[in-house]
Amino acid sequence: MVKKIHSENMYQYIPSLVGGQVEADYIHQDIGGYKDNPFIEALPPIFEDHQVISRIAKYPDYNEEQRKLGKQTRLHLVQQISDYVEPLPSHLLVEQRLSRLIRHGYKARNPLARESIRQFHIGFKDILDAGIDSNGMNIAGVRSTASGFAILGVSGQGKTTAIESSLLLYPQVIHHVEYKGQPFIRKQLVWLKLNCPFDGSLKGLCFNFLQAIDSHLETNYFQKFASKGASVDMLIPIMAHLSTLHGLGVLVIDEIQNLSFMKSGGAERMLNYFTQLINTIGVPVVLIGTFKAMRLLSGSFSQARRSTGQGDLIMDRLTEGEEWDYFLESLWKYQWTARRSPLSGAIKKVMYELSQGIVDIAVKLYMLAQWEVLEAYETGDEKISVGLLKSVAKRHMQLVQPLLKILRRNDPNLLSLVDDLYPEWNVLDQYLKKSSEKVNIQGEIRTKIIRDDKVEQDQEKYIELVKTAIDFGANSATAEQIVQRILQTNEAEKDLVDLRKQVVEEVTLSAAAEDIINPADESTEQKSNKSKTKRKQNGAIILEVDDLRNAALGADKGSDAIYEKLVEMGSIPSNDDISRLII
């Protein structure tokens, strides 16, 4: 008995997220595939975007009168900002994926279907061992409709907040008693979120799973199955059995980058098990981690069936501009200083420099700045300034400063050293190539051109450059060819002004070369040619001073020299002219 207690204490589990429990209330379904399935009909209605926004937003309790309260009270009020959640596009994407994932996964797992019941008679060890046939069916005749996807991104950008906010829109446990006049006693577990064990062991995950089930359903599976001699091979079929019995809608595993600390082969074994859950048992799986996990997930998990076409989601730090301004303007409303500090352009810029678009760092910096101001209450100088923000970041956020400095320098050689904040491009490229669905990219990384047809590129940059090429005389086909060539031969971080300069160079040189190689037909351009060209007695051609062909005279001139000559002639804009173009 002592040994058993010791074993349970060794794997003490604390739920990271606990949802609500409700009695089943079956709702009419408009989608045919969702009808006559108690697991789907008991779910809340499908949420529209405005409903998601109103439900996941978390705003501090705030009104202007609170500015008149005492310093200590206001210090407490500032603490509320730590719970602040401003719905962003990425939150909506996560909820949409989760909504489809859960419902579509249940389609093949109707608890009243004969195939579902047959699985319990066959046994889940035999089902897992047999796998699926050429038609995608397991040996019980169930063809999985489940899928899996991953959410990867920079640490502190709100991946966990996004998934947890979406999960909490659904009850965690639904108690069924009767369905359509027939007894149906079942505890349905709609979702389960676990953190990957720090040691990354599959056995630790199995133990956490059993303890989580017990915690939410008030069962005793851990005590029953997790004996001292329980092996992973014994525990995995039990997990599959319980997932089916309790209708697990989705299994979410957070901190998946912990797998990188495992011994060789361990990560692959765990990912293979997740793939088995999806393909064989039909349980959807969502994996969450930092960029460090990208190398791990580019293997077996990417082969999991994705019949709903969810695709993975990459959440990088916010881009400076409209996205950043929206976030900061929303956050800046919550200010408890006696004197309101306006959000100036300079403050927006320095907030981005000091946080590099990482939401968690920006929120903490804003809190620290207000506390700093309130501590100066005696002087009455309660104002948030650029200087104050820099001072607070330097004194109170020293641990993250080296990493932020690397991000600011944007040096690829240094960025590769911080794999939690920035992906290794060769690993990202392989990850994207192996993905079976298009990857949705949000944030700063979206501005970088990935050379793969499955990736959402920065279309705005592409369109702007094509427009520039057309404005300087290229036809649409030539403009697209020039822009594609330039984007493929430049670093992804290249500034738009520099890219525009190259586009103008290419267009102008292309036109000049075409004019030299294929001069205009005299019969159609006679007047133009005569006005610009006359011949010497020795046959040499004399060109007018504004003729573009002057720039190409001299066989030893390269493209740079020709470009400089064209600028000198005033035929194309200079670098300063291009930099003044509206972006």
Coordinates of C-alpha atoms in Angstrom, one line a residue:
M1 CA 0.0 0.0 0.0
V2 CA 2.9 2.4 0.8
K3 CA 4.5 1.7 -2.5
K4 CA 1.2 2.5 -4.3
I5 CA 0.8 5.8 -2.6
H6 CA 4.5 6.6 -3.4
S7 CA 3.8 5.9 -7.0
E8 CA 0.8 8.2 -7.1
N9 CA 2.7 11.0 -5.4
M10 CA 5.5 10.6 -7.8
Y11 CA 3.2 11.5 -10.7
Q12 CA 1.1 14.2 -9.0
Y13 CA -1.1 15.9 -11.6
I14 CA -2.5 19.4 -11.5
P15 CA -4.9 20.3 -14.3
S16 CA -3.6 23.2 -16.4
L17 CA -7.1 24.0 -17.6
V18 CA -10.5 23.1 -16.2
G19 CA -13.7 23.7 -18.1
G20 CA -17.4 23.5 -17.2
Q21 CA -19.7 20.5 -16.8
V22 CA -23.3 20.5 -18.2
E23 CA -26.2 18.3 -18.7
A24 CA -26.8 17.3 -22.3
D25 CA -29.1 19.5 -24.3
Y26 CA -29.5 18.3 -27.8
I27 CA -29.6 20.9 -30.6
H28 CA -31.0 20.5 -34.1
Q29 CA -28.2 20.3 -36.7
D30 CA -28.5 22.0 -40.1
I31 CA -25.5 20.0 -41.5
G32 CA -26.6 16.5 -42.5
G33 CA -23.4 14.8 -41.3
Y34 CA -23.9 16.2 -37.8
K35 CA -27.4 14.8 -37.3
D36 CA -28.4 11.8 -35.1
N37 CA -25.1 11.9 -33.2
P38 CA -25.5 12.7 -29.5
F39 CA -21.8 13.7 -29.2
I40 CA -22.3 16.5 -31.8
E41 CA -25.9 17.5 -31.0
A42 CA -24.9 18.1 -27.3
L43 CA -22.3 20.7 -28.3
P44 CA -23.1 24.4 -28.3
P45 CA -24.2 26.0 -31.6
I46 CA -21.5 26.9 -34.2
F47 CA -20.2 30.3 -33.2
E48 CA -20.0 33.2 -35.6
D49 CA -17.0 35.6 -35.4
H50 CA -18.7 38.3 -33.4
Q51 CA -19.8 35.7 -30.8
V52 CA -16.2 34.5 -30.5
I53 CA -14.8 38.0 -30.1
S54 CA -17.3 38.9 -27.4
R55 CA -16.6 35.7 -25.5
I56 CA -12.9 35.4 -25.5
A57 CA -12.1 39.1 -25.0
K58 CA -10.8 39.9 -21.5
Y59 CA -10.8 43.6 -20.6
P60 CA -9.8 45.1 -17.2
D61 CA -12.4 46.7 -15.0
Y62 CA -11.7 50.3 -15.9
N63 CA -13.3 53.8 -15.7
E64 CA -11.9 57.3 -15.6
E65 CA -12.9 57.8 -11.9
Q66 CA -10.4 55.2 -10.8
R67 CA -7.6 57.7 -11.6
K68 CA -8.5 59.6 -8.5
L69 CA -8.0 56.6 -6.2
G70 CA -5.0 56.2 -3.9
K71 CA -1.7 55.0 -5.2
Q72 CA -1.8 51.5 -3.6
T73 CA -5.3 50.8 -5.1
R74 CA -4.2 51.9 -8.5
L75 CA -1.1 49.7 -8.3
H76 CA -3.5 46.8 -7.9
L77 CA -5.7 47.9 -10.7
V78 CA -2.7 47.9 -13.1
Q79 CA -2.1 44.3 -12.2
Q80 CA -5.4 43.5 -14.2
I81 CA -3.5 44.1 -17.4
S82 CA -1.8 40.7 -17.0
D83 CA -5.1 39.0 -17.8
Y84 CA -5.9 41.3 -20.8
V85 CA -6.8 39.5 -24.0
E86 CA -7.5 41.5 -27.1
P87 CA -9.0 39.2 -29.8
L88 CA -6.7 39.1 -32.8
P89 CA -7.1 37.3 -36.2
S90 CA -5.1 34.4 -34.9
H91 CA -7.7 33.8 -32.1
L92 CA -10.5 33.5 -34.7
L93 CA -8.4 31.1 -36.8
V94 CA -7.8 28.9 -33.8
E95 CA -11.5 28.8 -32.8
Q96 CA -12.6 28.1 -36.4
R97 CA -10.2 25.2 -36.7
L98 CA -11.2 23.8 -33.3
S99 CA -14.9 24.0 -34.1
R100 CA -14.5 22.1 -37.3
L101 CA -12.0 19.7 -35.8
I102 CA -14.2 18.5 -33.0
R103 CA -17.4 18.1 -35.0
H104 CA -15.8 16.5 -38.0
G105 CA -13.9 14.1 -35.7
Y106 CA -17.1 13.0 -34.1
K107 CA -18.7 12.1 -37.5
A108 CA -17.1 8.7 -37.6
R109 CA -17.4 8.2 -33.8
N110 CA -21.1 8.1 -33.3
P111 CA -21.5 6.2 -30.0
L112 CA -24.7 4.6 -31.3
A113 CA -23.1 3.2 -34.5
R114 CA -22.4 -0.6 -34.6
E115 CA -18.8 0.0 -35.7
S116 CA -18.1 2.1 -32.6
I117 CA -19.5 -0.5 -30.3
R118 CA -17.6 -3.3 -32.1
Q119 CA -14.3 -1.7 -31.1
F120 CA -14.8 -2.5 -27.4
H121 CA -15.4 -6.2 -28.3
I122 CA -12.3 -6.4 -30.4
G123 CA -10.0 -4.6 -28.0
F124 CA -8.0 -1.5 -28.6
K125 CA -4.6 -3.2 -28.5
D126 CA -5.5 -5.3 -31.5
I127 CA -7.1 -2.3 -33.2
L128 CA -3.9 -0.2 -32.8
D129 CA -1.7 -3.1 -33.8
A130 CA -3.7 -3.8 -37.0
G131 CA -3.7 -0.1 -38.1
I132 CA -5.9 0.8 -41.1
D133 CA -6.5 -0.8 -44.4
S134 CA -6.2 0.7 -47.9
N135 CA -9.6 2.4 -47.4
G136 CA -8.6 4.0 -44.2
M137 CA -10.7 1.7 -42.0
N138 CA -9.6 0.0 -38.8
I139 CA -10.5 -3.6 -38.2
A140 CA -13.7 -2.7 -36.5
G141 CA -14.9 -0.9 -39.7
V142 CA -14.4 2.7 -38.4
R143 CA -13.0 5.1 -41.0
S144 CA -11.5 8.0 -39.1
T145 CA -12.7 11.5 -40.0
A146 CA -10.4 13.1 -37.5
S147 CA -7.4 15.4 -38.3
G148 CA -4.6 16.9 -36.4
F149 CA -2.8 20.3 -36.7
A150 CA 0.0 22.2 -34.9
I151 CA 0.2 25.7 -33.6
L152 CA 3.8 26.9 -33.5
G153 CA 5.3 30.2 -32.9
V154 CA 7.4 32.6 -30.8
S155 CA 7.3 32.2 -27.1
G156 CA 5.0 34.7 -25.4
Q157 CA 2.9 35.4 -28.4
G158 CA -0.3 33.9 -27.0
K159 CA -0.5 30.4 -28.5
T160 CA -1.7 29.0 -25.2
T161 CA -4.1 31.9 -24.6
A162 CA -5.6 31.4 -28.1
I163 CA -6.2 27.7 -27.7
E164 CA -7.4 27.9 -24.1
S165 CA -9.8 30.8 -24.9
S166 CA -11.3 28.6 -27.7
L167 CA -11.5 25.5 -25.6
L168 CA -13.4 27.3 -22.8
L169 CA -16.1 28.2 -25.3
Y170 CA -17.2 24.6 -25.0
P171 CA -18.1 22.6 -21.8
Q172 CA -15.4 20.2 -20.9
V173 CA -17.8 17.4 -19.7
I174 CA -21.3 16.7 -20.9
H175 CA -23.4 14.3 -18.9
H176 CA -25.8 12.2 -21.0
V177 CA -28.7 10.4 -19.5
E178 CA -31.3 9.8 -22.3
Y179 CA -31.2 10.3 -26.1
K180 CA -34.4 10.3 -28.2
G181 CA -36.3 8.4 -25.6
Q182 CA -33.6 5.7 -25.1
P183 CA -31.2 5.4 -22.1
F184 CA -27.8 6.8 -23.0
I185 CA -25.7 7.1 -19.9
R186 CA -22.3 8.5 -20.7
K187 CA -19.8 11.2 -19.6
Q188 CA -18.6 12.9 -22.7
L189 CA -15.2 14.5 -22.4
V190 CA -15.3 17.3 -25.1
W191 CA -11.6 18.4 -24.7
L192 CA -8.6 17.6 -22.7
K193 CA -5.5 19.8 -22.5
L194 CA -2.2 18.4 -21.2
N195 CA 1.3 19.8 -21.0
C196 CA 4.0 17.6 -22.5
P197 CA 6.0 16.2 -19.6
F198 CA 9.2 18.0 -19.0
D199 CA 11.2 14.9 -19.5
G200 CA 9.2 14.3 -22.7
S201 CA 8.5 10.6 -21.8
L202 CA 5.5 8.8 -23.3
K203 CA 4.9 7.0 -20.0
G204 CA 4.7 10.4 -18.2
L205 CA 2.2 11.5 -20.7
C206 CA 0.1 8.4 -20.2
F207 CA 0.1 8.9 -16.4
N208 CA -0.9 12.6 -16.9
F209 CA -3.7 11.5 -19.2
L210 CA -5.1 9.0 -16.7
Q211 CA -4.9 11.5 -13.8
A212 CA -6.5 14.2 -15.9
I213 CA -9.4 11.9 -16.8
D214 CA -9.8 11.1 -13.1
S215 CA -9.7 14.8 -12.2
H216 CA -12.4 15.8 -14.6
L217 CA -14.7 12.7 -14.5
E218 CA -14.2 11.7 -10.8
T219 CA -13.0 8.2 -11.9
N220 CA -10.1 6.1 -10.5
Y221 CA -8.4 5.0 -13.7
F222 CA -4.9 6.0 -12.5
Q223 CA -5.2 3.8 -9.4
K224 CA -6.6 1.0 -11.5
F225 CA -4.1 1.0 -14.4
A226 CA -1.0 2.9 -13.4
S227 CA 0.6 0.2 -11.2
K228 CA 4.3 0.0 -10.7
G229 CA 4.8 -2.5 -13.4
A230 CA 2.6 -0.8 -16.0
S231 CA 4.5 -0.4 -19.3
V232 CA 3.9 2.1 -22.1
D233 CA 2.7 -0.8 -24.3
M234 CA 0.0 -1.6 -21.8
L235 CA -1.0 2.1 -21.2
I236 CA -1.4 3.2 -24.8
P237 CA -4.4 0.8 -25.6
I238 CA -6.0 1.9 -22.3
M239 CA -5.7 5.6 -23.4
A240 CA -7.3 4.7 -26.7
H241 CA -10.1 2.8 -25.0
L242 CA -10.9 5.6 -22.6
S243 CA -10.8 8.2 -25.4
T244 CA -13.4 6.2 -27.3
L245 CA -15.5 5.4 -24.2
H246 CA -15.8 9.0 -23.1
G247 CA -16.0 10.5 -26.6
L248 CA -12.9 12.6 -26.3
G249 CA -13.5 15.4 -28.8
V250 CA -9.9 16.8 -29.0
L251 CA -6.6 16.1 -27.2
V252 CA -4.4 19.2 -26.9
I253 CA -0.7 18.8 -26.0
D254 CA 1.1 22.0 -25.0
E255 CA 4.8 22.7 -24.7
I256 CA 5.6 20.0 -27.3
Q257 CA 9.1 21.4 -27.6
N258 CA 9.9 19.4 -24.5
L259 CA 10.2 16.4 -26.7
S260 CA 13.5 17.8 -27.9
F261 CA 15.1 16.8 -24.6
M262 CA 14.3 13.2 -25.0
K263 CA 16.6 10.4 -25.9
S264 CA 17.0 9.4 -29.5
G265 CA 13.8 7.9 -30.9
G266 CA 11.6 8.9 -28.1
A267 CA 10.1 11.9 -29.8
E268 CA 9.3 9.9 -32.9
R269 CA 7.5 7.2 -30.8
M270 CA 5.3 9.8 -29.1
L271 CA 4.4 11.5 -32.4
N272 CA 3.7 8.1 -34.0
Y273 CA 1.2 7.5 -31.2
F274 CA -0.5 10.8 -31.8
T275 CA -0.8 9.8 -35.5
Q276 CA -2.3 6.5 -34.4
L277 CA -4.9 8.3 -32.3
I278 CA -5.9 10.4 -35.3
N279 CA -5.8 7.8 -38.1
T280 CA -6.9 4.6 -36.2
I281 CA -9.1 5.7 -33.3
G282 CA -10.3 9.0 -34.7
V283 CA -9.3 11.3 -31.9
P284 CA -8.2 14.8 -33.2
V285 CA -4.9 16.0 -31.7
V286 CA -3.6 19.5 -31.5
L287 CA 0.1 20.1 -30.7
I288 CA 1.4 23.5 -29.5
G289 CA 5.0 24.5 -29.2
T290 CA 7.7 27.0 -30.0
F291 CA 9.7 27.1 -33.2
K292 CA 12.1 24.7 -31.4
A293 CA 9.4 21.9 -32.0
M294 CA 9.4 22.5 -35.8
R295 CA 12.2 20.0 -36.4
L296 CA 10.3 17.3 -34.5
L297 CA 6.9 17.9 -36.1
S298 CA 8.2 17.8 -39.7
G299 CA 8.3 14.0 -39.4
S300 CA 5.7 11.5 -38.6
F301 CA 3.0 13.8 -37.2
S302 CA 2.8 15.6 -40.6
Q303 CA 1.5 12.3 -42.0
A304 CA -1.6 12.3 -39.9
R305 CA -4.8 12.4 -41.9
R306 CA -6.0 16.0 -42.3
S307 CA -9.4 15.3 -43.9
T308 CA -10.8 18.6 -42.8
G309 CA -8.0 20.5 -44.4
Q310 CA -7.1 22.5 -41.3
G311 CA -3.5 23.1 -42.0
D312 CA -1.0 24.2 -39.4
L313 CA -0.8 27.7 -37.9
I314 CA 2.4 29.7 -37.3
M315 CA 2.0 32.6 -34.9
D316 CA 5.0 34.9 -35.0
R317 CA 5.5 38.3 -33.3
L318 CA 3.3 41.2 -34.6
T319 CA 4.5 43.2 -37.5
E320 CA 5.1 46.9 -37.0
G321 CA 2.4 48.9 -38.7
E322 CA -1.4 48.5 -38.8
E323 CA -1.3 45.2 -36.8
W324 CA 0.9 46.6 -34.1
D325 CA -1.0 49.9 -33.9
Y326 CA -4.3 48.1 -33.4
F327 CA -3.0 46.0 -30.6
L328 CA -1.2 48.9 -28.8
E329 CA -4.1 51.4 -29.2
S330 CA -6.4 48.8 -27.6
L331 CA -4.0 48.2 -24.7
W332 CA -3.2 51.9 -24.1
K333 CA -6.8 52.6 -23.0
Y334 CA -6.1 51.0 -19.7
Q335 CA -4.1 53.6 -17.9
W336 CA -4.4 54.4 -14.2
T337 CA -2.0 57.3 -14.0
A338 CA -3.4 60.6 -12.7
R339 CA -2.3 62.2 -15.9
R340 CA -3.2 60.5 -19.1
S341 CA -0.2 59.9 -21.4
P342 CA -1.2 60.0 -25.1
L343 CA 0.0 57.2 -27.4
S344 CA 2.3 59.1 -29.8
G345 CA 4.0 57.8 -32.9
A346 CA 7.3 57.9 -31.0
I347 CA 5.9 55.7 -28.2
K348 CA 4.5 53.2 -30.7
K349 CA 7.9 52.9 -32.2
V350 CA 9.9 52.5 -29.0
M351 CA 7.3 50.0 -27.6
Y352 CA 7.9 47.9 -30.7
E353 CA 11.7 48.3 -30.5
L354 CA 11.7 47.2 -26.8
S355 CA 9.3 44.3 -27.3
Q356 CA 10.0 43.4 -30.9
G357 CA 6.3 42.7 -31.4
I358 CA 6.1 40.0 -28.7
V359 CA 2.7 40.5 -27.0
D360 CA 3.7 39.2 -23.6
I361 CA 6.7 41.4 -23.4
A362 CA 4.7 44.5 -24.5
V363 CA 2.0 43.9 -21.9
K364 CA 4.5 43.5 -19.1
L365 CA 6.5 46.5 -20.2
Y366 CA 3.3 48.6 -20.1
M367 CA 2.4 47.3 -16.6
L368 CA 6.0 48.0 -15.3
A369 CA 5.9 51.5 -16.8
Q370 CA 2.7 52.4 -15.0
W371 CA 4.0 51.0 -11.7
E372 CA 7.1 53.1 -12.2
V373 CA 5.0 56.2 -12.8
L374 CA 2.8 55.5 -9.8
E375 CA 5.8 55.0 -7.5
A376 CA 6.8 58.6 -8.5
Y377 CA 3.4 59.7 -7.1
E378 CA 5.1 62.0 -4.5
T379 CA 6.5 64.2 -7.3
G380 CA 3.2 64.3 -9.2
D381 CA 5.0 63.6 -12.5
E382 CA 2.8 60.8 -13.6
K383 CA 3.6 60.5 -17.3
I384 CA 4.7 57.6 -19.5
S385 CA 7.4 58.8 -21.9
V386 CA 9.9 57.3 -24.3
G387 CA 12.7 57.8 -21.9
L388 CA 10.7 56.1 -19.1
L389 CA 9.9 53.1 -21.2
K390 CA 13.6 52.6 -22.2
S391 CA 14.7 53.0 -18.6
V392 CA 12.1 50.5 -17.3
A393 CA 13.1 47.9 -20.0
K394 CA 16.7 48.3 -19.2
R395 CA 16.3 47.9 -15.4
H396 CA 13.4 45.5 -15.0
M397 CA 13.6 43.3 -18.1
Q398 CA 17.3 42.4 -18.2
L399 CA 16.8 38.7 -18.8
V400 CA 15.1 39.2 -22.2
Q401 CA 17.3 42.0 -23.4
P402 CA 20.0 39.8 -25.0
L403 CA 17.3 38.0 -27.0
L404 CA 15.5 41.2 -28.1
K405 CA 18.9 42.7 -29.1
I406 CA 19.4 39.8 -31.5
L407 CA 16.0 40.2 -32.9
R408 CA 16.6 43.9 -33.5
R409 CA 19.9 43.3 -35.3
N410 CA 18.1 40.9 -37.6
D411 CA 21.3 39.0 -38.3
P412 CA 20.5 35.5 -39.6
N413 CA 23.6 34.0 -38.0
L414 CA 22.6 35.3 -34.6
L415 CA 18.9 34.6 -35.0
S416 CA 19.6 30.9 -35.5
L417 CA 20.8 30.8 -31.9
V418 CA 17.4 31.7 -30.4
D419 CA 15.2 28.9 -31.8
D420 CA 12.4 29.7 -29.4
L421 CA 12.0 33.2 -30.9
Y422 CA 13.1 32.6 -34.5
P423 CA 12.9 29.5 -36.8
E424 CA 15.9 28.1 -38.5
W425 CA 15.1 28.7 -42.2
N426 CA 16.3 25.3 -43.4
V427 CA 14.2 23.5 -40.8
L428 CA 11.2 25.8 -41.6
D429 CA 11.6 25.1 -45.3
Q430 CA 11.6 21.3 -44.7
Y431 CA 8.6 21.6 -42.4
L432 CA 6.6 23.4 -45.0
K433 CA 7.5 21.1 -47.8
K434 CA 6.4 18.1 -45.8
S435 CA 3.1 19.6 -44.6
S436 CA 0.1 18.0 -46.3
E437 CA -2.0 21.2 -46.1
K438 CA -1.2 24.9 -46.7
V439 CA 0.3 26.5 -43.6
N440 CA -1.3 29.7 -42.3
I441 CA 1.3 32.2 -41.2
Q442 CA 0.5 35.1 -38.9
G443 CA 2.8 38.0 -37.8
E444 CA 6.3 39.0 -38.7
I445 CA 7.4 35.8 -40.3
R446 CA 4.6 36.4 -42.9
T447 CA 6.6 39.2 -44.4
K448 CA 9.4 36.7 -45.3
I449 CA 9.2 35.0 -48.7
I450 CA 9.2 31.2 -48.4
R451 CA 9.9 29.5 -51.7
D452 CA 7.2 26.9 -51.6
D453 CA 3.8 26.8 -53.3
K454 CA 2.0 25.6 -50.2
V455 CA 3.0 28.7 -48.1
E456 CA 1.0 31.9 -47.9
Q457 CA 3.5 34.4 -49.1
D458 CA 3.5 38.2 -48.4
Q459 CA 1.1 39.0 -51.2
E460 CA 1.0 42.7 -50.4
K461 CA 4.7 43.1 -51.1
Y462 CA 4.4 41.1 -54.3
I463 CA 1.5 43.3 -55.6
E464 CA 3.2 46.5 -54.6
L465 CA 6.3 45.6 -56.6
V466 CA 4.3 44.5 -59.6
K467 CA 2.5 47.8 -59.6
T468 CA 5.9 49.6 -59.4
A469 CA 7.2 47.7 -62.4
I470 CA 4.0 48.5 -64.4
D471 CA 4.2 52.2 -63.4
F472 CA 7.7 52.3 -64.9
G473 CA 6.7 50.9 -68.3
A474 CA 6.7 47.1 -68.0
N475 CA 3.7 45.1 -69.2
S476 CA 2.0 42.9 -66.7
A477 CA 3.7 39.6 -67.8
T478 CA 7.1 41.2 -67.7
A479 CA 6.4 42.9 -64.4
E480 CA 5.5 39.6 -62.7
Q481 CA 8.6 37.9 -64.1
I482 CA 10.9 40.6 -62.9
V483 CA 9.3 40.7 -59.4
Q484 CA 9.4 36.9 -59.0
R485 CA 13.1 36.9 -60.0
I486 CA 13.9 39.7 -57.6
L487 CA 12.1 38.1 -54.6
Q488 CA 13.8 34.8 -55.3
T489 CA 17.3 36.3 -55.3
N490 CA 16.9 38.5 -52.3
E491 CA 16.9 37.9 -48.6
A492 CA 13.4 37.6 -47.2
E493 CA 14.0 40.5 -44.8
K494 CA 14.9 42.9 -47.7
D495 CA 13.3 46.4 -47.3
L496 CA 10.5 47.2 -49.7
V497 CA 12.3 50.4 -50.8
D498 CA 15.4 48.5 -51.8
L499 CA 13.3 46.0 -53.6
R500 CA 11.5 48.8 -55.5
K501 CA 14.9 50.2 -56.5
Q502 CA 15.9 46.8 -58.0
V503 CA 12.5 46.6 -59.8
V504 CA 13.0 50.0 -61.4
E505 CA 16.6 49.1 -62.4
E506 CA 15.4 45.8 -64.0
V507 CA 12.5 47.5 -65.8
T508 CA 14.7 50.3 -67.2
L509 CA 17.6 48.1 -68.2
S510 CA 15.2 45.6 -69.8
A511 CA 13.7 48.4 -71.8
A512 CA 17.1 49.8 -72.8
A513 CA 18.4 46.3 -73.8
E514 CA 15.3 45.7 -75.9
D515 CA 15.8 49.0 -77.6
I516 CA 19.4 48.2 -78.5
I517 CA 18.8 44.6 -79.6
N518 CA 15.5 45.2 -81.5
P519 CA 15.6 48.9 -82.7
A520 CA 12.2 50.3 -83.8
D521 CA 11.2 49.8 -87.4
E522 CA 12.2 52.9 -89.4
S523 CA 9.0 52.8 -91.4
T524 CA 6.9 53.2 -88.3
E525 CA 9.3 55.3 -86.1
Q526 CA 11.0 57.3 -88.9
K527 CA 10.3 60.7 -87.4
S528 CA 11.4 59.8 -83.9
N529 CA 14.6 58.2 -85.1
K530 CA 15.5 61.2 -87.3
S531 CA 14.9 63.6 -84.5
K532 CA 17.3 61.7 -82.2
T533 CA 19.9 60.3 -84.6
K534 CA 22.2 61.6 -87.3
R535 CA 25.3 60.1 -88.9
K536 CA 28.8 61.3 -89.2
Q537 CA 30.7 60.9 -92.5
N538 CA 32.6 58.0 -91.1
G539 CA 29.4 56.1 -90.3
A540 CA 29.4 56.5 -86.5
I541 CA 26.1 57.1 -84.8
I542 CA 25.6 60.3 -82.8
L543 CA 22.7 60.1 -80.3
E544 CA 20.8 63.0 -78.6
V545 CA 21.8 63.6 -75.0
D546 CA 18.5 62.2 -73.7
D547 CA 18.6 59.0 -75.7
L548 CA 18.5 56.0 -73.3
R549 CA 21.1 54.2 -75.5
N550 CA 23.8 56.6 -74.3
A551 CA 23.8 54.7 -71.0
A552 CA 24.8 51.5 -72.7
L553 CA 27.6 52.9 -74.8
G554 CA 30.9 51.2 -74.0
A555 CA 31.2 47.4 -74.0
D556 CA 33.0 47.4 -70.6
K557 CA 30.1 48.8 -68.6
G558 CA 28.2 46.6 -66.2
S559 CA 24.6 46.9 -65.0
D560 CA 25.6 49.1 -62.0
A561 CA 27.4 51.5 -64.3
I562 CA 24.5 51.7 -66.7
Y563 CA 22.1 52.3 -63.8
E564 CA 24.2 55.2 -62.5
K565 CA 24.4 56.7 -66.0
L566 CA 20.6 56.5 -66.3
V567 CA 20.2 58.2 -63.0
E568 CA 22.6 60.9 -64.1
M569 CA 20.7 61.4 -67.3
G570 CA 17.5 61.8 -65.2
S571 CA 15.8 59.0 -67.1
I572 CA 15.1 57.0 -63.9
P573 CA 14.6 58.0 -60.3
S574 CA 17.5 58.1 -57.8
N575 CA 17.6 56.1 -54.5
D576 CA 16.3 59.2 -52.7
D577 CA 13.4 59.5 -55.2
I578 CA 12.5 55.8 -54.7
S579 CA 12.7 56.1 -50.9
R580 CA 10.1 58.8 -51.0
L581 CA 7.6 56.6 -52.8
I582 CA 4.5 56.0 -50.7
I583 CA 4.6 52.5 -49.2

